[in-house]
mmCIF file of C-alpha atoms in Angstrom:
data_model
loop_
_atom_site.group_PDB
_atom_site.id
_atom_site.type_symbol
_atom_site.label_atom_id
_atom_site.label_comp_id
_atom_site.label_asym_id
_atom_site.label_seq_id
_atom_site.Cartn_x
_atom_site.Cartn_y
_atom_site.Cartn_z
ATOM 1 C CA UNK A 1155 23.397 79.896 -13.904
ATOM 2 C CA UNK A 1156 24.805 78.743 -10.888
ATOM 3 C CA UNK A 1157 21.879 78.503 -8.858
ATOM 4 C CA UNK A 1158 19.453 76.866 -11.790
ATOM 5 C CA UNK A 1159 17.663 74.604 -10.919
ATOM 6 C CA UNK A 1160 16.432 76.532 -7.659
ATOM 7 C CA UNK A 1161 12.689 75.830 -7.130
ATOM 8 C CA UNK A 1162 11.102 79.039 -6.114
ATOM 9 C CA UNK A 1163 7.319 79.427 -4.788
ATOM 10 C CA UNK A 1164 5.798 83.254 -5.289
ATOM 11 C CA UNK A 1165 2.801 84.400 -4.175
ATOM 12 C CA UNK A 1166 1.212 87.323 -5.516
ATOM 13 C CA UNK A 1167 -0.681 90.003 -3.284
ATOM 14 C CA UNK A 1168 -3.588 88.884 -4.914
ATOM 15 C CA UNK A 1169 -2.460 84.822 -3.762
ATOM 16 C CA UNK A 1170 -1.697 83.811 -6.959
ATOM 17 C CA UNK A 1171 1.250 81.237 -7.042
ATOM 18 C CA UNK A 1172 3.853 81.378 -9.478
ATOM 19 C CA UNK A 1173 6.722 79.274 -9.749
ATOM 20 C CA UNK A 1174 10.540 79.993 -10.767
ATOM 21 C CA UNK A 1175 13.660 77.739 -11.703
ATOM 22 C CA UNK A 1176 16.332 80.355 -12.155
ATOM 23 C CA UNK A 1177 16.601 80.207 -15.740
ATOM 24 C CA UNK A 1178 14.692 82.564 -18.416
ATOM 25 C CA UNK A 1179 13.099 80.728 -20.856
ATOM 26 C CA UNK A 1180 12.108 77.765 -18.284
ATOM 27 C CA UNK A 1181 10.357 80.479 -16.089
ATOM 28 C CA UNK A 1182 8.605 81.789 -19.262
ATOM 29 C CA UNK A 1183 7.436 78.116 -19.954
ATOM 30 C CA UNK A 1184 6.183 78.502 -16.172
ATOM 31 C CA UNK A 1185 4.503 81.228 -16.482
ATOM 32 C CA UNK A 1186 2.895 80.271 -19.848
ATOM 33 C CA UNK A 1187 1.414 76.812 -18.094
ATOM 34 C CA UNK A 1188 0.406 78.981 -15.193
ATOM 35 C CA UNK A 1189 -1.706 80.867 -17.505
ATOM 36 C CA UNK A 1190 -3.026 77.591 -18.603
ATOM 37 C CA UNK A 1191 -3.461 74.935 -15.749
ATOM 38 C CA UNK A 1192 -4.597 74.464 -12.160
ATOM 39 C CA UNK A 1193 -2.314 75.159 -9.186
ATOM 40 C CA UNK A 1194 -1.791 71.608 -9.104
ATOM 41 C CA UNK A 1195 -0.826 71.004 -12.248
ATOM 42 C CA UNK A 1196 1.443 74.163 -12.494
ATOM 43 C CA UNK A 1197 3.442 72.654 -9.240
ATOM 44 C CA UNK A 1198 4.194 69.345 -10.694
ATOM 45 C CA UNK A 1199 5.025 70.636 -13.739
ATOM 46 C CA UNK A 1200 7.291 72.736 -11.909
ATOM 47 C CA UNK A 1201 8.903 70.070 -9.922
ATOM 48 C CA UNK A 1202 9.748 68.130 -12.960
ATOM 49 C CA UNK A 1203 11.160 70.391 -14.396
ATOM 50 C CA UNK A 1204 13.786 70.969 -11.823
ATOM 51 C CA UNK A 1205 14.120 66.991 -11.786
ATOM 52 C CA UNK A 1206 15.070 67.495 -14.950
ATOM 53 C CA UNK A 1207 17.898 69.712 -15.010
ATOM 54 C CA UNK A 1208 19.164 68.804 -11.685
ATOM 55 C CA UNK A 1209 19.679 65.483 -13.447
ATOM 56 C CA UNK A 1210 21.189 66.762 -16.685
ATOM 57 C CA UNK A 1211 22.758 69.481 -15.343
ATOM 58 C CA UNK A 1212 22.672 71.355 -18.710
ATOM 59 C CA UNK A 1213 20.976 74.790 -20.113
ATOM 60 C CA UNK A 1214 18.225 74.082 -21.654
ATOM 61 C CA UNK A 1215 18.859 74.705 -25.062
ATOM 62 C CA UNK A 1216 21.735 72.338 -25.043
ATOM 63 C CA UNK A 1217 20.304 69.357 -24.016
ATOM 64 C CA UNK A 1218 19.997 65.993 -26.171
ATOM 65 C CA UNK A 1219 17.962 63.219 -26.786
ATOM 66 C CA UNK A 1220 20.809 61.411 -25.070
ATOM 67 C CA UNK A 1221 20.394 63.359 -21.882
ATOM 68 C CA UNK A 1222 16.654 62.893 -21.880
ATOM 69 C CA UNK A 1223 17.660 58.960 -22.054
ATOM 70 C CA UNK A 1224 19.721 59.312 -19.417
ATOM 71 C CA UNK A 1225 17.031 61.385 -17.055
ATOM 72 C CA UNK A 1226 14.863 58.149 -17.666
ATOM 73 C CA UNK A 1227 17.493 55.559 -16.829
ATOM 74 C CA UNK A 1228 17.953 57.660 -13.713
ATOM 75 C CA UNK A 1229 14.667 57.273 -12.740
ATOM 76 C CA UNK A 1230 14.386 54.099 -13.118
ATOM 77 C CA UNK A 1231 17.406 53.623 -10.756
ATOM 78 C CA UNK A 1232 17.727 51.979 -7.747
ATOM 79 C CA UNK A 1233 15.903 54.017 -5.112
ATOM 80 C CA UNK A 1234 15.680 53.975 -1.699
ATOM 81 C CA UNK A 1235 11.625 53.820 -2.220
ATOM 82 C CA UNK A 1236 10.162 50.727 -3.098
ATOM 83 C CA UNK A 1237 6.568 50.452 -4.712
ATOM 84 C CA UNK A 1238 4.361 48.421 -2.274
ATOM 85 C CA UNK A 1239 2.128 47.595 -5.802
ATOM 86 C CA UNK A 1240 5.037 45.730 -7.602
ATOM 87 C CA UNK A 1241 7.632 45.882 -4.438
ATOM 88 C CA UNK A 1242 10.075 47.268 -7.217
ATOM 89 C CA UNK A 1243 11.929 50.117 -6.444
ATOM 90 C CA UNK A 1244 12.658 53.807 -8.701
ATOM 91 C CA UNK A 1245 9.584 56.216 -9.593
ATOM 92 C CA UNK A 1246 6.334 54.386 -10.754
ATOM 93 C CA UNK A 1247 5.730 54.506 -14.503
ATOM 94 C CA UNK A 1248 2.974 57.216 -14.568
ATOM 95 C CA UNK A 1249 5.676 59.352 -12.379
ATOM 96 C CA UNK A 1250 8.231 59.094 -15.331
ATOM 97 C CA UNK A 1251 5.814 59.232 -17.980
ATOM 98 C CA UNK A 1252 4.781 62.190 -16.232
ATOM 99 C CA UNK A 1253 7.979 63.861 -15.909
ATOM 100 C CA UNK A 1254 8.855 63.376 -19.547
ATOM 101 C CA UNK A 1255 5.779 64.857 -20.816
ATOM 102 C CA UNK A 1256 6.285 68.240 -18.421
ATOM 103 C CA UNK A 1257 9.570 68.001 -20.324
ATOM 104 C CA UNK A 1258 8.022 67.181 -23.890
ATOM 105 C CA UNK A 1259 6.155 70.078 -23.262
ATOM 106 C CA UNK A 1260 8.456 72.501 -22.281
ATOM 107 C CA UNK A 1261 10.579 71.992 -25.575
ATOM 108 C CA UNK A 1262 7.568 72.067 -27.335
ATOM 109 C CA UNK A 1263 6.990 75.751 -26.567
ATOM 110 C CA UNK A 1264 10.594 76.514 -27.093
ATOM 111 C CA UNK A 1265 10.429 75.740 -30.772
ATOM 112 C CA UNK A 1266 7.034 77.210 -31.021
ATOM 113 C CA UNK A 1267 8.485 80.799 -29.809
ATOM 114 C CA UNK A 1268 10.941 80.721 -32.979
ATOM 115 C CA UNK A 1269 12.973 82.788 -31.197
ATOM 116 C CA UNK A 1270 15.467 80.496 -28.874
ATOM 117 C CA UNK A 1271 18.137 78.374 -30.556
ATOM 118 C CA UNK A 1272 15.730 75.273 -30.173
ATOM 119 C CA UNK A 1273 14.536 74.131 -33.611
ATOM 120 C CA UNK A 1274 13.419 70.554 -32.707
ATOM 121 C CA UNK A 1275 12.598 69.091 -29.462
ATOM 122 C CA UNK A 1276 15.073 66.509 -27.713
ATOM 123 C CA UNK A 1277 12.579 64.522 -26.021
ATOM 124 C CA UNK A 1278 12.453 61.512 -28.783
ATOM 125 C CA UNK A 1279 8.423 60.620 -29.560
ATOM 126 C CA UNK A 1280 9.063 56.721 -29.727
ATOM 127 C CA UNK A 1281 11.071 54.446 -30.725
ATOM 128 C CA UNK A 1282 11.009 52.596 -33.912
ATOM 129 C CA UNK A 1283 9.624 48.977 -33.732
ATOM 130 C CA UNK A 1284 10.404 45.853 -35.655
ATOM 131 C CA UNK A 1285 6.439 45.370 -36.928
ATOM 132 C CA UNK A 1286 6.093 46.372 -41.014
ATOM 133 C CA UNK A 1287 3.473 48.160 -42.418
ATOM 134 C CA UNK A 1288 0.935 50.393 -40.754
ATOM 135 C CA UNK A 1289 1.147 53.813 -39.781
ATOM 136 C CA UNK A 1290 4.451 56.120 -38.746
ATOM 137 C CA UNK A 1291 2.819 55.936 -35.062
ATOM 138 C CA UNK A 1292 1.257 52.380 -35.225
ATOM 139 C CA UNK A 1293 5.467 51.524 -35.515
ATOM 140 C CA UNK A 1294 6.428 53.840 -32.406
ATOM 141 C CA UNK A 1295 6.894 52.218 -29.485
ATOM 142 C CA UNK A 1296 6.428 54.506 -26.296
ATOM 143 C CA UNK A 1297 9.230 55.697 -24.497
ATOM 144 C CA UNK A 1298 7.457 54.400 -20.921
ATOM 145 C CA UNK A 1299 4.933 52.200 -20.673
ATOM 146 C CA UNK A 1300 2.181 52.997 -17.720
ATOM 147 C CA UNK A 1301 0.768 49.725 -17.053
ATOM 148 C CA UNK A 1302 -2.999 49.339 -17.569
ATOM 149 C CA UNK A 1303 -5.323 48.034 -14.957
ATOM 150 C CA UNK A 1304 -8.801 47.765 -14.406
ATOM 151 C CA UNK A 1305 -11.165 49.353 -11.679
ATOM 152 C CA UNK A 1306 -12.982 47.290 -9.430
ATOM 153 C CA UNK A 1307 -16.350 48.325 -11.388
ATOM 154 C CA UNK A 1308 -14.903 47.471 -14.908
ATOM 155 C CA UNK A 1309 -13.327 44.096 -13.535
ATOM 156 C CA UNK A 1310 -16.952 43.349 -12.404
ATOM 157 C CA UNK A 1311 -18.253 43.666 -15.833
ATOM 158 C CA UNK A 1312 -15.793 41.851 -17.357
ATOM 159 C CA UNK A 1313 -16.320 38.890 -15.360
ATOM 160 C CA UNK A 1314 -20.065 39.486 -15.752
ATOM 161 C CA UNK A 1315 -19.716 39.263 -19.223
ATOM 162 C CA UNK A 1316 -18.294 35.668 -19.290
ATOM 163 C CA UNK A 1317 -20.780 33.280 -20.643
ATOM 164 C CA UNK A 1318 -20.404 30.164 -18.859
ATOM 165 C CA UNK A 1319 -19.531 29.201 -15.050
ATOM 166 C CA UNK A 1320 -16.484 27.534 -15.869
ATOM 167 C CA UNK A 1321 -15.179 31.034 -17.742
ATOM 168 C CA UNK A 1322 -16.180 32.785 -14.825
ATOM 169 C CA UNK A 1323 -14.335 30.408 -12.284
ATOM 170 C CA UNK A 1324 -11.043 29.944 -14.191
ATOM 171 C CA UNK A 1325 -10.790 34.130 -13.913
ATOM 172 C CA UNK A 1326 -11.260 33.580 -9.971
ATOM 173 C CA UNK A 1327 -8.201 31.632 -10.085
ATOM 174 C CA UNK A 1328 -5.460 33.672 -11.626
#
């Protein structure tokens, strides 16, 4: 286990890539996505995983809600990158959000096989919220939020459906 997490690229005579970590039932998870996604996706799903577990530094089936915590306050770190969006610097929220749901999804086929010592995944849906009544998942808040923004086409509707001039010139000036 000393090697795990070793990112590993194999191609197949036929050219079919395959990725490896170094650790059994996180290569099985690989080769189930590969089964099931583009190259593309298979690669960054790949990549996050051994973000992961170089962070945590744990075997899979021991890890905690309070190591998957701690992956996301590492992410959010201080990096040496900064965003030239927001000028902030860590991993852009879509990046973490991202990363959590490659590892979401990993423990998510773990207790699904029946057959590892995984019974619930560690990667927490939410958090509970202050607001009464509603639904279970109308309470959650979400672990990362990806901010929202509009496209260039959809800001041009918006605007285009203001009513009056002065509507229309107090959104110019934000």
């Amino acid at each position: 286990m000393s090697s795990f997490p070793c990112l590993v690229r194999l191609v197949s005579g036929s050219g079919q890539v395959r990725y490896r970590l170094g650790e059994r039932l996180v290569d099985r998870y690989l080769e189930f996505v590969a089964g099931r996604c583009r190259p593309n996706t298979l690669r960054a799903v790949a990549f996050d995983l051994k973000a992961f577990f170089a962070v945590t530094s744990k075997d899979p089936v021991q890890v905690t809600a309070a190591d998957v915590f701690e992956f996301l306050a590492h992410q959010r770190g201080d990096r040496t990158v900064v965003r030239r969006p927001d000028r902030e610097s860590g991993l852009s929220a879509r990046t973490i959000a991202r990363r959590l749901s490659s590892v979401s999804g990993l423990y998510a086929y773990l207790v699904a096989r029946g057959d590892t010592p995984v019974r619930a995944s560690p990667v927490p849906r939410g958090l509970m919220t202050r607001r009464q009544g509603g639904t279970m998942r109308s309470r959650m808040a979400p672990l990362v939020r990806v901010p929202r923004t509009l496209s260039p086409e959809d800001a041009d509707r918006l605007i285009g459906a203001l009513r009056t001039h002065r509507d229309r010139a107090a959104s110019r000036c934000g």
